[in-house]
């Protein structure tokens, strides 16, 4: 078979979504941010809602998300994305509005904005990239940094007594009645990618039906900040992050998912 | 038929916002401006015009909601008082950097810190010199009556959209709380006639993406943006100076004041003229742009100037910079929420300028 046959439209199995710009990503090779971006853009593309979607970028490694996502976007101040999204959505309740935020952005400096946007049941979607560290500023301790985990500001490991506990923001906000759909996934394997994409479809569906806030945590790696190879970082994530930040649905159709009791 | 209504200054802001065709208000309660949101909530603007009103969890949230709303090209405003305006400074810097048109009302009270809930003009520096980080300016206008609280909302939106710049109405607890007769203008449509091709609306097939941001990681590009902002501010300085003169034609002495202090000076001027002192008043309306030229011109004509402010003396620095000669320029003010009475101002005039 010659190359011309291979690239015939009927042989197409996978195509880059047109909503990702033709630019080299600024993320470190192996970082989960790029995959999360692509999935989000695929979902918006496949739903055909580009014309009605406004995204809000955070401050963190994904501060330039609008350089990669080819849709209308606003860059928020550090932690304020849910308030910015509220302002947008309240003015345009028929449009789809999402925020894309890291753990420092969403669970430290922006805690109040996150909790209250969730509590008001703003009809928006929050995509929360939890990599347990401040990637952008060079690997400092995040509110989600695990017990004993070394970062540049916890060089001997996070010490819970003086530095506090890793915060489970997703479980916290799932308690709020305004929040309709909450799930935690990852993007490090094909299977995880499929699940995350499905969750994103669901989140936008919830928004379309005006049922309240939808929140997807993506537990992700920061191979640079964790000082590991990409492969090793994904293994470490499965072995450590998943124990504390357990993947799966947390709230579906406005109801908390009952955890199966392990006997 | 004129539509007249007796309103508090804060209520005039709220009614002014509805009638100016505002799309959205975001705020957080603080004395002495809480009536703005209370009036709005009671009026049901969502039924009157479709305007939305939302009580935020903090001023930090309110200013960022304003950022989001303004980024969609809608006419949006917030209001607060000094401590709340301090909390908003981060957001204001981002709004100025991203060039978003919107309106911020400061019904100022005494500080620093939690200070007092009584009126003050001690936020002049913060309002006119940028307030937050980075090189930026807010167009700052200072109403001196309840009528102007109403009128300046529409004016503020017009200036904001004309220049794609945040506009601050710098008022104080005195004007916010006092009641006066207001002539209401007709309901304006919520749409604006200004260009909104930059706004985030969702990207249609026939245009490129719109991005609202104040970030440029490239220093050279950031400087280009800074220069663009400065060029805009220059245009504002050239075109948007506003002030009023009272009896300056024959004046030997000049009061310079804005907002509630200018009202007090009007009375003090009357008392002084009754005693035979030829006093005039320059009442500043735009604080940024500062009415430099008229201060300079008058500084050549009068013997001396008394700056009257409810602060330790902030506006006086701009008056001194603008005055073109070695003229005597004095400050009189009360602080901490104390309001000067006209007799005190007259006494200061006599002691500091006339030398009696
Ligand atoms: C007000 C303010 N404080 C601090 C910073 C510096 N800063 C930039 S990104 C960041 C942390 C981002 O971490 P996270 O949200 O976890 O995103 P990641 O880079 O890990 O994706 C910090 C502290 C800032 N930009 N603004
Ligand atoms: S620093 Fe971490 S989060 Fe940021 S791009 Fe690199 S790997 Fe990704
Ligand atoms: Mg992080």
XYZ file of C-alpha atoms and ligand atoms in Angstrom:
654
model
C 0.000 0.000 0.000
C 1.294 3.388 -0.920
C 1.093 6.442 1.373
C -1.701 7.980 -0.691
C -3.901 4.992 0.103
C -3.073 5.110 3.780
C -4.107 8.747 4.172
C -7.418 8.325 2.356
C -10.305 9.699 4.451
C -11.900 6.253 4.829
C -8.733 5.017 6.559
C -8.811 7.769 9.138
C -8.807 6.426 12.696
C -7.641 9.463 14.630
C -7.419 13.140 13.787
C -6.104 16.124 15.690
C -9.027 18.258 16.673
C -9.164 21.532 14.793
C -9.748 23.310 18.121
C -6.160 22.669 19.215
C -3.953 25.329 17.660
C -0.990 24.354 15.497
C 1.558 25.379 18.099
C 4.105 23.449 20.101
C 2.766 23.030 23.645
C 4.760 24.849 26.292
C 4.383 21.923 28.694
C 7.233 19.637 29.658
C 7.295 16.461 27.539
C 5.267 13.807 29.352
C 3.088 16.276 31.289
C -0.624 15.530 31.563
C -1.760 19.110 30.844
C -1.431 18.652 27.065
C -3.627 15.551 27.003
C -6.236 17.236 29.202
C -6.287 20.231 26.823
C -6.763 18.012 23.802
C -9.610 16.044 25.387
C -11.437 19.198 26.348
C -11.110 20.608 22.837
C -12.203 17.300 21.291
C -15.324 17.331 23.433
C -16.200 20.923 22.492
C -15.487 20.146 18.836
C -17.558 16.948 18.847
C -20.441 18.688 20.604
C -20.223 21.465 17.991
C -20.378 24.186 20.657
C -17.287 26.260 19.861
C -19.448 29.222 18.924
C -21.152 29.100 22.307
C -18.230 28.305 24.590
C -16.024 30.596 26.665
C -13.151 29.191 28.675
C -11.319 30.675 31.635
C -7.591 30.050 31.988
C -5.901 30.037 35.417
C -2.494 31.105 36.636
C -0.253 28.065 36.688
C 1.463 26.052 33.985
C -1.742 26.300 31.940
C -1.781 30.107 32.105
C -1.396 30.155 28.314
C -4.197 27.628 27.708
C -5.731 30.082 25.228
C -2.576 29.842 23.112
C -3.394 26.175 22.557
C -7.184 26.058 22.775
C -8.610 27.824 19.743
C -11.716 29.231 21.388
C -12.717 32.508 23.074
C -11.074 32.644 26.488
C -10.343 34.922 29.405
C -7.243 34.675 31.562
C -8.116 35.056 35.245
C -5.963 36.227 38.130
C -4.502 33.417 40.287
C -7.398 31.512 41.866
C -10.167 33.763 40.594
C -11.300 31.714 37.616
C -14.601 30.565 39.191
C -15.543 34.202 39.917
C -14.602 35.239 36.382
C -16.619 32.320 35.012
C -19.545 33.383 37.199
C -19.443 36.870 35.691
C -19.399 35.440 32.171
C -22.107 32.864 32.771
C -24.456 35.270 34.542
C -24.234 37.593 31.545
C -24.668 34.785 29.052
C -26.617 31.987 30.591
C -27.096 30.249 27.237
C -23.368 29.841 26.627
C -21.102 27.083 27.898
C -18.493 28.305 30.356
C -15.631 26.309 31.839
C -12.602 26.955 33.997
C -9.366 24.994 33.773
C -7.370 25.236 37.006
C -4.435 23.730 38.848
C -4.422 22.663 42.492
C -2.650 25.755 43.791
C -5.036 27.922 41.837
C -8.217 26.102 42.816
C -7.491 24.664 46.247
C -5.224 27.279 47.877
C -5.455 30.881 46.722
C -8.833 30.368 45.040
C -10.540 28.260 47.723
C -13.210 30.849 48.492
C -14.043 31.453 44.834
C -14.219 27.696 44.201
C -16.415 26.872 47.206
C -18.826 29.734 46.579
C -19.177 29.206 42.834
C -19.928 25.565 43.675
C -22.295 26.527 46.469
C -24.250 28.899 44.252
C -24.533 26.042 41.800
C -23.142 28.166 39.001
C -24.031 26.371 35.820
C -20.417 26.007 34.706
C -17.838 23.230 34.367
C -14.642 23.194 36.392
C -11.707 21.114 35.144
C -9.297 20.685 38.030
C -5.760 19.489 37.240
C -4.367 18.084 40.469
C -0.653 17.351 40.216
C 0.067 17.811 43.907
C 2.547 20.601 43.327
C 3.032 24.140 42.068
C 4.383 23.266 38.652
C 4.748 26.696 37.210
C 6.713 28.356 39.969
C 9.217 25.534 40.163
C 7.793 22.750 42.307
C 6.724 24.214 45.634
C 4.336 22.496 48.049
C 0.684 22.617 47.011
C -2.415 22.185 49.180
C -2.680 18.724 47.594
C 0.931 17.659 48.156
C 0.910 14.198 49.753
C 2.105 13.342 53.257
C 5.887 13.105 53.238
C 6.194 14.274 49.631
C 9.289 16.333 48.882
C 8.918 19.666 47.148
C 11.144 22.727 47.045
C 9.317 24.237 50.042
C 9.010 20.903 51.862
C 12.514 19.630 51.101
C 12.377 17.046 53.907
C 8.889 15.933 52.936
C 5.495 17.391 53.822
C 5.118 17.279 57.568
C 1.413 17.131 58.361
C 1.740 18.566 61.866
C 3.144 21.879 60.737
C 2.196 22.017 57.048
C -1.335 20.718 57.175
C -2.972 17.868 55.330
C -3.436 17.404 51.602
C -6.876 18.802 50.873
C -9.544 16.752 49.120
C -11.256 19.656 47.444
C -13.297 17.415 45.196
C -14.877 15.500 48.078
C -15.456 18.809 49.875
C -17.353 20.498 47.068
C -19.292 17.299 46.301
C -21.126 17.933 49.592
C -22.643 21.146 48.264
C -26.208 20.962 46.909
C -25.409 23.294 43.993
C -22.958 20.768 42.594
C -24.565 18.224 40.262
C -21.771 16.080 38.894
C -18.351 15.319 40.361
C -15.786 12.824 39.129
C -12.076 12.173 39.515
C -10.093 10.678 36.653
C -6.666 10.812 35.029
C -5.196 11.020 31.545
C -2.160 8.731 31.760
C -3.472 5.607 29.996
C -5.771 5.108 26.989
C -8.432 3.749 29.315
C -8.173 6.730 31.663
C -8.319 9.069 28.671
C -11.569 7.462 27.498
C -13.106 7.780 30.958
C -12.074 11.397 31.310
C -13.475 12.254 27.911
C -16.759 10.590 28.796
C -16.882 12.584 32.020
C -16.278 15.815 30.085
C -19.170 15.020 27.753
C -21.332 14.472 30.792
C -20.208 17.737 32.376
C -21.214 19.769 29.326
C -24.471 17.839 29.147
C -25.196 18.893 32.750
C -24.494 22.491 31.760
C -26.777 22.233 28.761
C -29.590 20.974 30.947
C -28.870 23.735 33.499
C -28.605 21.308 36.367
C -25.796 23.049 38.230
C -22.074 22.854 38.531
C -20.051 19.999 37.095
C -16.559 19.353 38.428
C -13.933 17.009 37.048
C -10.676 16.469 38.865
C -7.892 15.091 36.730
C -5.132 13.631 38.877
C -2.082 14.374 36.814
C 1.677 14.102 36.855
C 4.225 16.852 37.091
C 7.286 14.933 36.014
C 9.480 18.039 36.219
C 8.275 19.129 39.639
C 8.341 15.587 40.986
C 11.820 15.143 39.477
C 10.964 11.882 37.735
C 10.912 10.601 34.191
C 7.436 10.771 32.614
C 7.014 6.991 32.859
C 8.177 6.858 36.460
C 5.945 9.802 37.369
C 2.884 8.000 36.058
C 3.790 4.883 38.039
C 4.341 6.989 41.158
C 0.994 8.686 40.561
C -0.820 5.346 40.414
C 0.973 4.022 43.478
C 0.690 7.127 45.663
C -1.700 9.789 44.398
C -4.496 7.312 43.594
C -4.456 5.952 47.147
C -5.375 9.344 48.538
C -7.138 10.843 45.502
C -9.155 7.808 44.485
C -10.379 7.855 40.855
C -14.045 7.328 40.055
C -17.413 9.027 40.171
C -18.032 10.982 43.371
C -21.401 12.573 42.683
C -23.732 11.683 39.848
C -27.096 13.264 39.078
C -26.834 15.343 42.214
C -26.346 12.287 44.457
C -23.180 11.229 46.241
C -21.953 7.861 44.985
C -21.873 5.263 47.747
C -18.427 3.742 48.073
C -18.448 -0.052 48.022
C -17.407 -1.283 51.426
C -14.297 -3.450 51.268
C -14.695 -6.378 53.629
C -42.674 65.680 32.101
C -39.663 65.641 34.382
C -39.440 62.546 36.525
C -38.250 63.642 39.966
C -37.426 61.420 42.907
C -35.984 61.918 46.383
C -33.062 59.515 46.634
C -30.029 58.723 48.741
C -26.735 59.010 46.877
C -26.292 55.255 47.002
C -29.792 54.675 45.670
C -29.069 57.133 42.863
C -26.099 54.980 41.833
C -28.380 51.946 41.725
C -31.214 53.643 39.845
C -28.632 55.263 37.586
C -27.201 51.837 36.780
C -30.584 50.398 35.834
C -31.447 53.408 33.683
C -28.002 53.529 32.067
C -28.821 50.065 30.738
C -26.315 48.149 32.854
C -26.267 44.394 32.279
C -24.826 43.305 35.585
C -23.926 44.364 39.119
C -21.711 42.377 41.487
C -21.053 43.514 45.039
C -20.448 42.720 48.669
C -22.054 44.614 51.556
C -20.069 47.336 53.301
C -21.119 50.526 55.062
C -21.639 53.271 53.890
C -22.632 51.934 50.443
C -24.790 48.853 51.140
C -27.908 50.642 49.874
C -26.616 50.248 46.325
C -27.177 46.492 46.287
C -30.177 46.676 48.616
C -31.938 49.080 46.265
C -31.026 46.969 43.241
C -32.283 43.756 44.820
C -35.545 45.425 45.835
C -36.084 46.929 42.374
C -35.933 43.558 40.573
C -33.915 44.916 37.642
C -34.016 41.462 36.057
C -37.692 42.179 35.470
C -37.312 45.885 34.654
C -34.509 45.612 32.104
C -33.004 42.145 32.316
C -30.056 43.411 34.382
C -28.643 40.795 36.743
C -27.581 41.508 40.330
C -25.425 39.121 42.320
C -24.161 39.249 45.890
C -20.613 37.899 45.791
C -18.768 36.142 48.627
C -16.186 38.939 48.835
C -14.962 42.013 47.047
C -12.244 39.837 45.552
C -14.920 37.698 43.930
C -17.026 40.720 42.974
C -14.231 42.434 41.059
C -13.378 39.196 39.267
C -17.014 38.612 38.364
C -16.880 42.126 36.961
C -13.786 41.146 34.966
C -15.628 38.152 33.514
C -18.758 40.124 32.698
C -16.831 43.054 31.222
C -14.825 40.604 29.129
C -18.035 39.550 27.410
C -18.582 43.161 26.348
C -21.492 43.708 28.722
C -22.048 46.855 30.766
C -21.189 45.852 34.306
C -20.427 47.603 37.569
C -19.547 47.065 41.182
C -19.601 49.303 44.212
C -17.902 49.202 47.577
C -16.261 51.349 50.215
C -12.600 51.838 51.054
C -11.599 48.498 52.678
C -13.488 46.644 49.948
C -11.905 48.772 47.236
C -8.509 47.854 48.678
C -9.388 44.180 48.263
C -10.337 44.859 44.654
C -6.972 46.326 43.680
C -5.607 43.074 42.242
C -8.663 42.723 40.036
C -8.541 46.371 39.024
C -4.972 45.976 37.856
C -5.976 42.962 35.737
C -8.995 44.839 34.366
C -6.835 47.815 33.423
C -4.213 45.523 31.892
C -6.808 43.628 29.867
C -8.474 46.948 28.905
C -11.956 46.045 30.050
C -14.651 48.723 30.147
C -16.493 48.707 33.455
C -17.514 50.896 36.353
C -16.347 50.806 39.981
C -17.983 52.999 42.612
C -16.103 53.846 45.817
C -18.298 55.392 48.520
C -15.244 56.120 50.607
C -14.908 56.007 54.399
C -12.139 56.847 56.827
C -9.022 54.696 57.167
C -6.431 53.295 57.328
C -7.448 49.768 58.201
C -10.993 49.176 59.246
C -11.013 52.875 60.111
C -14.474 54.289 60.457
C -17.747 54.130 58.573
C -17.907 57.928 58.342
C -17.091 59.820 55.109
C -13.546 60.434 53.971
C -11.562 61.486 50.914
C -8.415 59.631 51.883
C -8.580 57.231 48.902
C -7.519 59.912 46.399
C -4.022 58.509 45.868
C -5.345 54.974 45.479
C -7.970 56.029 42.949
C -5.908 58.402 40.830
C -2.442 56.859 40.849
C -3.314 53.305 39.894
C -3.982 51.636 43.246
C -2.860 48.148 42.279
C 0.414 46.989 40.721
C 1.771 48.095 37.364
C 1.557 51.252 35.283
C -2.121 51.946 34.824
C -4.797 54.537 35.446
C -8.484 54.538 36.161
C -10.551 57.361 34.751
C -11.720 58.859 38.055
C -14.740 61.135 38.358
C -16.019 62.677 41.581
C -19.712 63.514 41.995
C -20.688 66.306 44.376
C -24.441 65.739 44.522
C -26.996 62.968 44.483
C -27.970 64.095 40.975
C -24.388 63.528 39.874
C -24.304 60.114 41.549
C -27.135 59.278 39.150
C -25.726 61.039 36.081
C -22.151 59.841 36.449
C -23.135 56.194 36.096
C -24.147 56.774 32.466
C -21.150 59.073 31.957
C -18.876 56.462 33.508
C -20.094 53.721 31.172
C -19.695 56.010 28.184
C -16.087 56.833 29.079
C -15.348 53.195 29.936
C -16.490 51.922 26.550
C -15.042 54.849 24.617
C -11.553 54.085 25.922
C -11.915 50.404 26.905
C -10.807 51.422 30.377
C -12.156 50.968 33.906
C -13.805 54.067 35.325
C -14.066 54.844 39.021
C -16.702 57.028 40.585
C -14.928 58.340 43.684
C -17.596 59.409 46.109
C -17.783 59.325 49.885
C -20.132 58.393 52.694
C -21.520 61.907 52.833
C -22.819 61.903 49.268
C -23.710 58.228 49.481
C -25.933 58.744 52.498
C -27.470 62.166 51.922
C -30.849 62.581 50.242
C -31.533 65.043 47.449
C -33.988 65.505 44.650
C -32.905 63.752 41.469
C -34.168 64.311 37.965
C -34.249 60.851 36.455
C -33.295 60.355 32.836
C -35.046 57.964 30.494
C -34.274 54.283 30.391
C -31.323 53.622 28.065
C -31.096 50.333 26.160
C -28.804 47.676 27.589
C -26.828 47.410 24.361
C -23.923 49.776 23.730
C -23.145 51.493 20.457
C -19.414 50.965 20.954
C -17.280 48.398 19.167
C -17.369 45.025 20.904
C -15.560 42.922 18.348
C -12.926 42.132 20.991
C -15.336 40.537 23.490
C -15.527 36.844 24.379
C -18.806 35.543 23.004
C -17.810 32.099 21.769
C -15.819 31.892 18.536
C -17.959 31.878 15.371
C -16.536 30.385 12.175
C -15.938 33.812 10.612
C -13.498 35.254 13.107
C -10.408 34.300 15.066
C -10.552 33.545 18.781
C -10.882 36.480 21.174
C -8.706 36.387 24.256
C -8.994 38.615 27.303
C -5.729 38.709 29.194
C -3.190 41.025 30.774
C -0.303 38.580 30.341
C 2.649 38.890 28.017
C 5.582 36.721 28.961
C 7.697 38.418 26.293
C 9.138 41.612 27.815
C 9.329 43.349 24.455
C 5.684 42.582 23.731
C 4.683 43.664 27.215
C 6.420 46.982 26.640
C 4.504 47.408 23.388
C 1.322 46.868 25.410
C 2.480 49.341 28.080
C 3.126 51.942 25.393
C -0.324 51.363 23.962
C -1.850 51.908 27.412
C 0.166 55.081 27.920
C -0.930 56.410 24.523
C -4.522 55.779 25.553
C -4.029 57.593 28.869
C -2.543 60.532 26.946
C -5.703 60.736 24.862
C -7.784 60.609 28.021
C -5.724 63.441 29.506
C -6.238 65.486 26.347
C -9.974 64.943 26.061
C -11.611 64.125 29.355
C -10.671 66.852 31.817
C -13.738 68.070 33.695
C -14.112 70.802 36.310
C -16.339 73.659 37.384
C -15.382 77.200 38.339
C -17.287 79.316 40.844
C -16.580 83.051 41.042
C -12.976 82.718 39.964
C -13.136 85.812 37.688
C -12.324 88.329 40.418
C -10.893 85.955 43.007
C -7.874 86.831 45.150
C -8.019 83.506 46.906
C -8.934 80.099 45.545
C -10.419 76.990 47.090
C -9.613 73.774 45.253
C -11.811 70.843 46.223
C -13.793 67.928 44.819
C -16.846 65.912 45.836
C -18.452 66.661 49.181
C -15.643 69.090 50.142
C -16.500 71.240 47.137
C -20.067 71.534 48.427
C -18.759 72.668 51.799
C -16.434 75.127 50.049
C -19.367 76.631 48.153
C -20.944 77.602 51.444
C -17.616 78.756 52.906
C -17.103 80.911 49.809
C -20.476 82.551 50.394
C -19.562 83.283 54.030
C -16.184 84.680 52.952
C -17.661 86.910 50.257
C -20.164 88.267 52.796
C -17.151 89.329 54.826
C -15.576 90.960 51.782
C -12.972 88.296 50.916
C -12.829 87.685 47.198
C -12.763 83.901 47.117
C -13.339 81.590 44.181
C -13.745 77.826 43.959
C -12.260 75.387 41.504
C -14.243 72.185 41.822
C -12.542 69.225 40.219
C -14.813 66.684 38.551
C -12.251 64.466 36.847
C -9.478 63.560 39.286
C -7.764 61.466 36.646
C -7.252 63.139 34.261
C -6.302 65.878 36.683
C -7.383 69.362 35.519
C -3.796 70.617 35.355
C -4.212 73.471 32.916
C -6.903 75.320 34.821
C -4.985 74.969 38.097
C -1.937 76.420 36.368
C -3.921 79.239 34.812
C -5.632 80.174 38.075
C -2.377 79.918 40.024
C -1.100 82.893 38.016
C -4.237 84.911 38.756
C -4.878 84.399 42.482
C -2.757 85.299 45.509
C -2.936 81.917 47.189
C -4.752 78.580 47.174
C -6.440 76.528 49.892
C -6.913 72.838 49.104
C -9.810 71.472 51.117
C -9.938 67.708 51.447
C -11.227 65.233 53.986
C -7.758 63.733 54.288
C -4.268 64.673 55.453
C -3.722 66.237 52.030
C -3.532 64.102 48.902
C -5.059 66.116 46.042
C -2.847 69.012 47.153
C 0.177 67.189 45.711
C -1.342 67.340 42.235
C -2.339 70.967 42.737
C 1.256 71.806 43.690
C 2.593 69.932 40.658
C 0.172 71.730 38.358
C 0.631 75.260 39.750
C 2.942 77.125 37.475
C 4.509 79.497 39.990
C 5.817 79.821 43.513
C 2.391 80.535 44.901
C 1.340 79.728 48.477
C -0.702 76.531 48.508
C -2.117 75.352 51.832
C -4.088 72.370 52.991
C -7.126 72.271 55.196
C -8.878 69.060 56.027
C -10.419 66.870 58.659
C -9.685 63.174 58.935
C -11.055 59.992 60.412
C -14.562 60.588 59.132
C -14.934 64.107 60.525
C -16.690 66.458 58.122
C -15.459 70.064 58.083
C -18.129 72.725 58.489
C -18.082 75.873 56.306
C -17.111 78.083 59.273
C -13.998 75.971 59.838
C -13.039 76.345 56.199
C -13.554 80.111 56.428
C -11.384 80.197 59.532
C -8.647 78.247 57.749
C -8.863 80.663 54.831
C -8.499 83.632 57.122
C -5.675 82.149 59.171
C -3.665 80.393 56.473
C -4.168 82.576 53.398
C -5.367 86.010 54.432
C -3.381 86.145 57.649
C -6.053 87.399 59.996
C -1.325 36.509 43.376
C -0.297 35.577 42.888
N 0.439 34.880 43.774
C 1.387 34.020 43.327
C 1.601 33.841 41.980
C 2.689 32.909 41.526
N 2.195 31.649 40.991
C 2.040 31.468 39.682
S 1.512 29.931 39.283
C 1.499 29.467 40.917
C 1.137 28.076 41.336
C 0.419 27.296 40.327
O 0.249 26.009 40.744
P -0.982 25.143 40.270
O -2.223 25.935 40.364
O -0.962 23.875 41.031
O -0.714 24.934 38.708
P 0.356 23.993 37.975
O 1.441 24.923 37.516
O 0.829 22.989 38.942
O -0.399 23.418 36.839
C 1.907 30.518 41.737
C 2.020 30.425 43.188
C 0.800 34.603 41.094
N 0.938 34.505 39.759
N -0.145 35.435 41.559
S 6.212 21.912 35.397
Fe 4.965 20.119 35.766
S 2.837 20.769 35.407
Fe 4.195 22.276 34.487
S 4.443 21.655 32.365
Fe 6.134 20.784 33.486
S 5.445 18.758 34.074
Fe 3.634 19.926 33.471
Mg -0.354 22.021 40.438
